[in-house]
Amino acid sequence: QVHLVESGGGLVQAGGSLRISCAAVGEIFYISAMGWYRQAPGKQRDFVAVDISSDGTHYADSVKGRFTISRDNVKNTVYLQMNSLKPEDTAVYYCNAKIDDETGSGDYWGQGTQVTVFS
């Protein structure tokens, strides 16, 4: 069964950098998109960035110029390089992927990884 495994969250000082990763594992036929969302305490889950196979990368305005999303299609892994981090970037970061597997097309979510930025 396909699932997503996240890693790389942690505690970082404002202005610092962090990279988080998400690997899709299982019987995968095709991944059309992989991306990241985040959810701060008491707030809704918001879009951060996405890498769409047919359409390139897209970012939320709040992270443009600071975050970079990239994919390794051999490893079925997506990365989010976060630079110039701010306390307002503190959230649980969730990986999302649109995956075709033996059951058809599905929308998958990772378990979430905590990123905490302190000033």
mmCIF file of N, CA and C in Angstrom:
data_model
loop_
_atom_site.group_PDB
_atom_site.id
_atom_site.type_symbol
_atom_site.label_atom_id
_atom_site.label_comp_id
_atom_site.label_asym_id
_atom_site.label_seq_id
_atom_site.Cartn_x
_atom_site.Cartn_y
_atom_site.Cartn_z
ATOM 1 N N GLN A 1 0.847 -1.187 0.000
ATOM 2 C CA GLN A 1 0.000 0.000 0.000
ATOM 3 C C GLN A 1 0.886 1.240 0.000
ATOM 4 N N VAL A 2 0.490 2.220 -0.782
ATOM 5 C CA VAL A 2 1.280 3.437 -0.891
ATOM 6 C C VAL A 2 1.122 4.284 0.365
ATOM 7 N N HIS A 3 2.223 4.836 0.840
ATOM 8 C CA HIS A 3 2.152 5.809 1.922
ATOM 9 C C HIS A 3 3.344 6.753 1.810
ATOM 10 N N LEU A 4 3.259 7.864 2.550
ATOM 11 C CA LEU A 4 4.281 8.890 2.525
ATOM 12 C C LEU A 4 4.994 8.932 3.865
ATOM 13 N N VAL A 5 6.312 9.057 3.826
ATOM 14 C CA VAL A 5 7.119 9.088 5.040
ATOM 15 C C VAL A 5 7.913 10.386 5.062
ATOM 16 N N GLU A 6 7.661 11.202 6.065
ATOM 17 C CA GLU A 6 8.327 12.495 6.181
ATOM 18 C C GLU A 6 9.474 12.428 7.172
ATOM 19 N N SER A 7 10.447 13.322 6.987
ATOM 20 C CA SER A 7 11.550 13.435 7.931
ATOM 21 C C SER A 7 12.159 14.822 7.827
ATOM 22 N N GLY A 8 12.935 15.184 8.849
ATOM 23 C CA GLY A 8 13.750 16.385 8.761
ATOM 24 C C GLY A 8 13.259 17.593 9.518
ATOM 25 N N GLY A 9 12.155 17.515 10.201
ATOM 26 C CA GLY A 9 11.703 18.674 10.963
ATOM 27 C C GLY A 9 12.605 18.912 12.168
ATOM 28 N N GLY A 10 12.334 20.019 12.875
ATOM 29 C CA GLY A 10 13.129 20.295 14.059
ATOM 30 C C GLY A 10 12.991 21.721 14.528
ATOM 31 N N LEU A 11 13.947 22.099 15.377
ATOM 32 C CA LEU A 11 13.971 23.419 16.000
ATOM 33 C C LEU A 11 15.094 24.228 15.377
ATOM 34 N N VAL A 12 14.797 25.455 14.969
ATOM 35 C CA VAL A 12 15.814 26.286 14.327
ATOM 36 C C VAL A 12 15.596 27.741 14.711
ATOM 37 N N GLN A 13 16.688 28.482 14.787
ATOM 38 C CA GLN A 13 16.600 29.897 15.121
ATOM 39 C C GLN A 13 16.155 30.693 13.897
ATOM 40 N N ALA A 14 15.460 31.786 14.141
ATOM 41 C CA ALA A 14 15.025 32.652 13.054
ATOM 42 C C ALA A 14 16.226 33.066 12.200
ATOM 43 N N GLY A 15 16.012 33.045 10.892
ATOM 44 C CA GLY A 15 17.092 33.339 9.965
ATOM 45 C C GLY A 15 17.840 32.107 9.501
ATOM 46 N N GLY A 16 17.593 31.001 10.156
ATOM 47 C CA GLY A 16 18.280 29.763 9.813
ATOM 48 C C GLY A 16 17.590 28.998 8.701
ATOM 49 N N SER A 17 18.100 27.791 8.461
ATOM 50 C CA SER A 17 17.609 26.951 7.366
ATOM 51 C C SER A 17 17.301 25.555 7.868
ATOM 52 N N LEU A 18 16.422 24.910 7.127
ATOM 53 C CA LEU A 18 16.046 23.540 7.447
ATOM 54 C C LEU A 18 15.560 22.887 6.165
ATOM 55 N N ARG A 19 15.826 21.594 6.019
ATOM 56 C CA ARG A 19 15.297 20.868 4.871
ATOM 57 C C ARG A 19 14.475 19.690 5.362
ATOM 58 N N ILE A 20 13.270 19.585 4.830
ATOM 59 C CA ILE A 20 12.428 18.449 5.154
ATOM 60 C C ILE A 20 12.210 17.608 3.900
ATOM 61 N N SER A 21 11.968 16.313 4.127
ATOM 62 C CA SER A 21 11.863 15.367 3.025
ATOM 63 C C SER A 21 10.596 14.534 3.160
ATOM 64 N N CYS A 22 10.159 14.020 2.033
ATOM 65 C CA CYS A 22 8.990 13.142 2.018
ATOM 66 C C CYS A 22 9.177 12.104 0.931
ATOM 67 N N ALA A 23 9.176 10.846 1.327
ATOM 68 C CA ALA A 23 9.343 9.756 0.371
ATOM 69 C C ALA A 23 8.028 8.998 0.207
ATOM 70 N N ALA A 24 7.671 8.760 -1.035
ATOM 71 C CA ALA A 24 6.498 7.930 -1.331
ATOM 72 C C ALA A 24 6.970 6.497 -1.510
ATOM 73 N N VAL A 25 6.374 5.594 -0.746
ATOM 74 C CA VAL A 25 6.784 4.193 -0.805
ATOM 75 C C VAL A 25 5.579 3.320 -1.115
ATOM 76 N N GLY A 26 5.864 2.191 -1.762
ATOM 77 C CA GLY A 26 4.804 1.271 -2.149
ATOM 78 C C GLY A 26 4.842 1.003 -3.644
ATOM 79 N N GLU A 27 3.800 0.378 -4.135
ATOM 80 C CA GLU A 27 3.695 0.039 -5.555
ATOM 81 C C GLU A 27 3.148 1.253 -6.308
ATOM 82 N N ILE A 28 4.059 2.072 -6.819
ATOM 83 C CA ILE A 28 3.707 3.338 -7.446
ATOM 84 C C ILE A 28 3.859 3.248 -8.958
ATOM 85 N N PHE A 29 2.826 3.646 -9.677
ATOM 86 C CA PHE A 29 2.896 3.673 -11.119
ATOM 87 C C PHE A 29 3.366 5.041 -11.616
ATOM 88 N N TYR A 30 2.796 6.084 -11.031
ATOM 89 C CA TYR A 30 3.110 7.433 -11.502
ATOM 90 C C TYR A 30 2.735 8.439 -10.421
ATOM 91 N N ILE A 31 3.581 9.465 -10.262
ATOM 92 C CA ILE A 31 3.302 10.560 -9.338
ATOM 93 C C ILE A 31 3.119 11.827 -10.154
ATOM 94 N N SER A 32 1.930 12.397 -10.117
ATOM 95 C CA SER A 32 1.670 13.584 -10.920
ATOM 96 C C SER A 32 2.022 14.876 -10.191
ATOM 97 N N ALA A 33 2.053 14.823 -8.885
ATOM 98 C CA ALA A 33 2.407 16.019 -8.120
ATOM 99 C C ALA A 33 2.821 15.637 -6.707
ATOM 100 N N MET A 34 3.750 16.405 -6.164
ATOM 101 C CA MET A 34 4.131 16.271 -4.758
ATOM 102 C C MET A 34 4.289 17.671 -4.195
ATOM 103 N N GLY A 35 3.813 17.846 -2.982
ATOM 104 C CA GLY A 35 3.880 19.190 -2.424
ATOM 105 C C GLY A 35 3.817 19.199 -0.912
ATOM 106 N N TRP A 36 3.756 20.415 -0.383
ATOM 107 C CA TRP A 36 3.764 20.618 1.066
ATOM 108 C C TRP A 36 2.662 21.578 1.481
ATOM 109 N N TYR A 37 2.074 21.262 2.615
ATOM 110 C CA TYR A 37 1.134 22.139 3.295
ATOM 111 C C TYR A 37 1.619 22.300 4.729
ATOM 112 N N ARG A 38 1.088 23.289 5.421
ATOM 113 C CA ARG A 38 1.455 23.453 6.831
ATOM 114 C C ARG A 38 0.256 23.897 7.641
ATOM 115 N N GLN A 39 0.306 23.540 8.914
ATOM 116 C CA GLN A 39 -0.787 23.897 9.807
ATOM 117 C C GLN A 39 -0.218 24.359 11.143
ATOM 118 N N ALA A 40 -0.466 25.625 11.458
ATOM 119 C CA ALA A 40 -0.049 26.187 12.738
ATOM 120 C C ALA A 40 -1.145 25.920 13.765
ATOM 121 N N PRO A 41 -0.808 25.950 15.051
ATOM 122 C CA PRO A 41 -1.814 25.677 16.092
ATOM 123 C C PRO A 41 -3.021 26.603 15.979
ATOM 124 N N GLY A 42 -4.203 26.010 15.973
ATOM 125 C CA GLY A 42 -5.433 26.786 15.923
ATOM 126 C C GLY A 42 -5.777 27.355 14.565
ATOM 127 N N LYS A 43 -5.016 26.982 13.546
ATOM 128 C CA LYS A 43 -5.262 27.518 12.204
ATOM 129 C C LYS A 43 -5.542 26.405 11.213
ATOM 130 N N GLN A 44 -6.015 26.775 10.044
ATOM 131 C CA GLN A 44 -6.296 25.784 9.008
ATOM 132 C C GLN A 44 -5.007 25.359 8.329
ATOM 133 N N ARG A 45 -5.084 24.262 7.606
ATOM 134 C CA ARG A 45 -3.942 23.779 6.853
ATOM 135 C C ARG A 45 -3.826 24.602 5.574
ATOM 136 N N ASP A 46 -2.648 25.157 5.346
ATOM 137 C CA ASP A 46 -2.419 26.050 4.206
ATOM 138 C C ASP A 46 -1.413 25.470 3.217
ATOM 139 N N PHE A 47 -1.608 25.807 1.976
ATOM 140 C CA PHE A 47 -0.687 25.426 0.912
ATOM 141 C C PHE A 47 0.650 26.134 1.095
ATOM 142 N N VAL A 48 1.749 25.395 0.828
ATOM 143 C CA VAL A 48 3.087 25.986 0.887
ATOM 144 C C VAL A 48 3.754 25.964 -0.494
ATOM 145 N N ALA A 49 3.862 24.767 -1.059
ATOM 146 C CA ALA A 49 4.549 24.634 -2.344
ATOM 147 C C ALA A 49 4.161 23.309 -2.984
ATOM 148 N N VAL A 50 4.283 23.259 -4.314
ATOM 149 C CA VAL A 50 3.965 22.032 -5.035
ATOM 150 C C VAL A 50 4.846 21.927 -6.273
ATOM 151 N N ASP A 51 5.186 20.698 -6.606
ATOM 152 C CA ASP A 51 5.907 20.394 -7.842
ATOM 153 C C ASP A 51 4.989 19.505 -8.675
ATOM 154 N N ILE A 52 4.463 20.057 -9.753
ATOM 155 C CA ILE A 52 3.538 19.338 -10.615
ATOM 156 C C ILE A 52 4.285 18.859 -11.852
ATOM 157 N N SER A 53 4.171 17.590 -12.162
ATOM 158 C CA SER A 53 4.972 17.008 -13.243
ATOM 159 C C SER A 53 4.773 17.733 -14.570
ATOM 160 N N SER A 54 3.559 18.129 -14.850
ATOM 161 C CA SER A 54 3.250 18.751 -16.138
ATOM 162 C C SER A 54 3.261 20.267 -16.099
ATOM 163 N N ASP A 55 3.551 20.846 -14.938
ATOM 164 C CA ASP A 55 3.308 22.285 -14.805
ATOM 165 C C ASP A 55 4.352 23.027 -13.993
ATOM 166 N N GLY A 56 5.350 22.325 -13.464
ATOM 167 C CA GLY A 56 6.405 22.997 -12.725
ATOM 168 C C GLY A 56 6.077 23.236 -11.269
ATOM 169 N N THR A 57 6.771 24.208 -10.683
ATOM 170 C CA THR A 57 6.643 24.475 -9.254
ATOM 171 C C THR A 57 5.827 25.735 -8.985
ATOM 172 N N HIS A 58 5.152 25.717 -7.849
ATOM 173 C CA HIS A 58 4.339 26.861 -7.433
ATOM 174 C C HIS A 58 4.503 27.040 -5.932
ATOM 175 N N TYR A 59 4.430 28.291 -5.497
ATOM 176 C CA TYR A 59 4.663 28.604 -4.087
ATOM 177 C C TYR A 59 3.592 29.543 -3.547
ATOM 178 N N ALA A 60 3.356 29.428 -2.256
ATOM 179 C CA ALA A 60 2.549 30.426 -1.582
ATOM 180 C C ALA A 60 3.341 31.731 -1.530
ATOM 181 N N ASP A 61 2.659 32.847 -1.582
ATOM 182 C CA ASP A 61 3.338 34.142 -1.575
ATOM 183 C C ASP A 61 4.206 34.309 -0.333
ATOM 184 N N SER A 62 3.772 33.749 0.769
ATOM 185 C CA SER A 62 4.480 33.933 2.034
ATOM 186 C C SER A 62 5.852 33.263 2.077
ATOM 187 N N VAL A 63 6.107 32.334 1.158
ATOM 188 C CA VAL A 63 7.385 31.619 1.185
ATOM 189 C C VAL A 63 8.213 31.838 -0.075
ATOM 190 N N LYS A 64 7.678 32.552 -1.040
ATOM 191 C CA LYS A 64 8.411 32.789 -2.288
ATOM 192 C C LYS A 64 9.734 33.479 -2.000
ATOM 193 N N GLY A 65 10.792 32.968 -2.643
ATOM 194 C CA GLY A 65 12.113 33.543 -2.458
ATOM 195 C C GLY A 65 12.859 33.002 -1.258
ATOM 196 N N ARG A 66 12.153 32.270 -0.386
ATOM 197 C CA ARG A 66 12.810 31.703 0.804
ATOM 198 C C ARG A 66 12.809 30.170 0.782
ATOM 199 N N PHE A 67 11.742 29.584 0.261
ATOM 200 C CA PHE A 67 11.618 28.126 0.223
ATOM 201 C C PHE A 67 11.806 27.628 -1.207
ATOM 202 N N THR A 68 12.390 26.439 -1.332
ATOM 203 C CA THR A 68 12.551 25.808 -2.638
ATOM 204 C C THR A 68 12.096 24.359 -2.562
ATOM 205 N N ILE A 69 11.196 23.989 -3.466
ATOM 206 C CA ILE A 69 10.738 22.604 -3.536
ATOM 207 C C ILE A 69 11.471 21.904 -4.677
ATOM 208 N N SER A 70 11.819 20.645 -4.447
ATOM 209 C CA SER A 70 12.480 19.866 -5.488
ATOM 210 C C SER A 70 12.067 18.409 -5.357
ATOM 211 N N ARG A 71 12.218 17.690 -6.455
ATOM 212 C CA ARG A 71 11.831 16.275 -6.469
ATOM 213 C C ARG A 71 12.941 15.427 -7.015
ATOM 214 N N ASP A 72 13.071 14.222 -6.459
ATOM 215 C CA ASP A 72 13.927 13.178 -7.001
ATOM 216 C C ASP A 72 12.988 12.088 -7.495
ATOM 217 N N ASN A 73 12.796 12.027 -8.813
ATOM 218 C CA ASN A 73 11.813 11.089 -9.363
ATOM 219 C C ASN A 73 12.268 9.637 -9.266
ATOM 220 N N VAL A 74 13.562 9.414 -9.144
ATOM 221 C CA VAL A 74 14.066 8.039 -8.985
ATOM 222 C C VAL A 74 13.713 7.530 -7.584
ATOM 223 N N LYS A 75 13.858 8.398 -6.606
ATOM 224 C CA LYS A 75 13.585 8.023 -5.218
ATOM 225 C C LYS A 75 12.141 8.293 -4.796
ATOM 226 N N ASN A 76 11.357 8.869 -5.713
ATOM 227 C CA ASN A 76 9.975 9.250 -5.369
ATOM 228 C C ASN A 76 9.935 10.103 -4.109
ATOM 229 N N THR A 77 10.822 11.063 -4.062
ATOM 230 C CA THR A 77 10.989 11.894 -2.873
ATOM 231 C C THR A 77 10.893 13.369 -3.238
ATOM 232 N N VAL A 78 10.241 14.117 -2.359
ATOM 233 C CA VAL A 78 10.167 15.562 -2.519
ATOM 234 C C VAL A 78 10.837 16.215 -1.310
ATOM 235 N N TYR A 79 11.506 17.325 -1.579
ATOM 236 C CA TYR A 79 12.227 18.058 -0.544
ATOM 237 C C TYR A 79 11.686 19.488 -0.464
ATOM 238 N N LEU A 80 11.792 20.047 0.716
ATOM 239 C CA LEU A 80 11.489 21.466 0.883
ATOM 240 C C LEU A 80 12.659 22.098 1.620
ATOM 241 N N GLN A 81 13.426 22.883 0.890
ATOM 242 C CA GLN A 81 14.535 23.630 1.485
ATOM 243 C C GLN A 81 13.979 24.957 1.966
ATOM 244 N N MET A 82 14.108 25.187 3.262
ATOM 245 C CA MET A 82 13.550 26.394 3.861
ATOM 246 C C MET A 82 14.684 27.268 4.378
ATOM 247 N N ASN A 83 14.823 28.449 3.815
ATOM 248 C CA ASN A 83 15.854 29.400 4.211
ATOM 249 C C ASN A 83 15.205 30.651 4.802
ATOM 250 N N SER A 84 16.026 31.427 5.489
ATOM 251 C CA SER A 84 15.543 32.677 6.101
ATOM 252 C C SER A 84 14.248 32.443 6.885
ATOM 253 N N LEU A 85 14.269 31.431 7.697
ATOM 254 C CA LEU A 85 13.061 31.051 8.426
ATOM 255 C C LEU A 85 12.640 32.122 9.422
ATOM 256 N N LYS A 86 11.327 32.225 9.594
ATOM 257 C CA LYS A 86 10.734 33.203 10.500
ATOM 258 C C LYS A 86 9.885 32.474 11.543
ATOM 259 N N PRO A 87 9.679 33.082 12.694
ATOM 260 C CA PRO A 87 8.815 32.422 13.702
ATOM 261 C C PRO A 87 7.432 32.067 13.157
ATOM 262 N N GLU A 88 6.929 32.858 12.231
ATOM 263 C CA GLU A 88 5.601 32.574 11.665
ATOM 264 C C GLU A 88 5.603 31.362 10.727
ATOM 265 N N ASP A 89 6.772 30.811 10.436
ATOM 266 C CA ASP A 89 6.844 29.566 9.664
ATOM 267 C C ASP A 89 6.633 28.342 10.558
ATOM 268 N N THR A 90 6.568 28.559 11.859
ATOM 269 C CA THR A 90 6.346 27.458 12.785
ATOM 270 C C THR A 90 5.006 26.783 12.519
ATOM 271 N N ALA A 91 5.063 25.474 12.304
ATOM 272 C CA ALA A 91 3.855 24.713 11.977
ATOM 273 C C ALA A 91 4.220 23.241 11.856
ATOM 274 N N VAL A 92 3.190 22.420 11.748
ATOM 275 C CA VAL A 92 3.388 21.037 11.316
ATOM 276 C C VAL A 92 3.297 21.041 9.794
ATOM 277 N N TYR A 93 4.309 20.506 9.162
ATOM 278 C CA TYR A 93 4.374 20.469 7.709
ATOM 279 C C TYR A 93 3.944 19.086 7.221
ATOM 280 N N TYR A 94 2.987 19.088 6.301
ATOM 281 C CA TYR A 94 2.437 17.853 5.760
ATOM 282 C C TYR A 94 2.787 17.714 4.283
ATOM 283 N N CYS A 95 3.247 16.555 3.936
ATOM 284 C CA CYS A 95 3.498 16.226 2.536
ATOM 285 C C CYS A 95 2.205 15.738 1.897
ATOM 286 N N ASN A 96 2.019 16.089 0.640
ATOM 287 C CA ASN A 96 0.857 15.630 -0.120
ATOM 288 C C ASN A 96 1.312 15.154 -1.492
ATOM 289 N N ALA A 97 0.720 14.076 -1.976
ATOM 290 C CA ALA A 97 1.096 13.564 -3.292
ATOM 291 C C ALA A 97 -0.118 13.009 -4.019
ATOM 292 N N LYS A 98 -0.131 13.239 -5.314
ATOM 293 C CA LYS A 98 -1.146 12.650 -6.187
ATOM 294 C C LYS A 98 -0.487 11.461 -6.887
ATOM 295 N N ILE A 99 -0.947 10.269 -6.572
ATOM 296 C CA ILE A 99 -0.246 9.056 -6.989
ATOM 297 C C ILE A 99 -1.203 8.093 -7.684
ATOM 298 N N ASP A 100 -0.720 7.549 -8.798
ATOM 299 C CA ASP A 100 -1.412 6.450 -9.466
ATOM 300 C C ASP A 100 -0.774 5.144 -9.003
ATOM 301 N N ASP A 101 -1.595 4.257 -8.435
ATOM 302 C CA ASP A 101 -1.080 2.950 -8.046
ATOM 303 C C ASP A 101 -2.018 1.880 -8.572
ATOM 304 N N GLU A 102 -1.904 0.664 -8.078
ATOM 305 C CA GLU A 102 -2.702 -0.446 -8.588
ATOM 306 C C GLU A 102 -4.196 -0.262 -8.336
ATOM 307 N N THR A 103 -4.544 0.625 -7.423
ATOM 308 C CA THR A 103 -5.967 0.840 -7.115
ATOM 309 C C THR A 103 -6.556 2.001 -7.902
ATOM 310 N N GLY A 104 -5.704 2.747 -8.603
ATOM 311 C CA GLY A 104 -6.165 3.915 -9.332
ATOM 312 C C GLY A 104 -5.433 5.157 -8.882
ATOM 313 N N SER A 105 -6.064 6.313 -9.050
ATOM 314 C CA SER A 105 -5.452 7.581 -8.656
ATOM 315 C C SER A 105 -5.879 7.945 -7.240
ATOM 316 N N GLY A 106 -4.927 8.412 -6.447
ATOM 317 C CA GLY A 106 -5.239 8.749 -5.063
ATOM 318 C C GLY A 106 -4.506 9.968 -4.579
ATOM 319 N N ASP A 107 -5.019 10.534 -3.516
ATOM 320 C CA ASP A 107 -4.470 11.715 -2.870
ATOM 321 C C ASP A 107 -3.947 11.272 -1.511
ATOM 322 N N TYR A 108 -2.641 11.376 -1.311
ATOM 323 C CA TYR A 108 -2.013 10.838 -0.115
ATOM 324 C C TYR A 108 -1.408 11.949 0.738
ATOM 325 N N TRP A 109 -1.410 11.715 2.058
ATOM 326 C CA TRP A 109 -0.842 12.653 3.014
ATOM 327 C C TRP A 109 0.175 11.968 3.911
ATOM 328 N N GLY A 110 1.229 12.705 4.242
ATOM 329 C CA GLY A 110 2.192 12.228 5.210
ATOM 330 C C GLY A 110 1.692 12.439 6.624
ATOM 331 N N GLN A 111 2.482 11.967 7.578
ATOM 332 C CA GLN A 111 2.083 12.031 8.985
ATOM 333 C C GLN A 111 2.336 13.399 9.612
ATOM 334 N N GLY A 112 3.097 14.222 8.922
ATOM 335 C CA GLY A 112 3.407 15.550 9.436
ATOM 336 C C GLY A 112 4.737 15.583 10.165
ATOM 337 N N THR A 113 5.444 16.689 10.010
ATOM 338 C CA THR A 113 6.698 16.879 10.722
ATOM 339 C C THR A 113 6.716 18.302 11.298
ATOM 340 N N GLN A 114 7.103 18.423 12.551
ATOM 341 C CA GLN A 114 7.053 19.709 13.243
ATOM 342 C C GLN A 114 8.274 20.554 12.893
ATOM 343 N N VAL A 115 8.022 21.791 12.517
ATOM 344 C CA VAL A 115 9.074 22.782 12.323
ATOM 345 C C VAL A 115 8.798 23.927 13.291
ATOM 346 N N THR A 116 9.778 24.218 14.138
ATOM 347 C CA THR A 116 9.634 25.287 15.124
ATOM 348 C C THR A 116 10.762 26.287 14.943
ATOM 349 N N VAL A 117 10.396 27.534 14.724
ATOM 350 C CA VAL A 117 11.370 28.606 14.523
ATOM 351 C C VAL A 117 11.273 29.559 15.708
ATOM 352 N N PHE A 118 12.380 29.741 16.424
ATOM 353 C CA PHE A 118 12.378 30.619 17.593
ATOM 354 C C PHE A 118 13.215 31.865 17.304
ATOM 355 N N SER A 119 12.821 32.948 17.952
ATOM 356 C CA SER A 119 13.524 34.219 17.718
ATOM 357 C C SER A 119 14.537 34.496 18.807
#
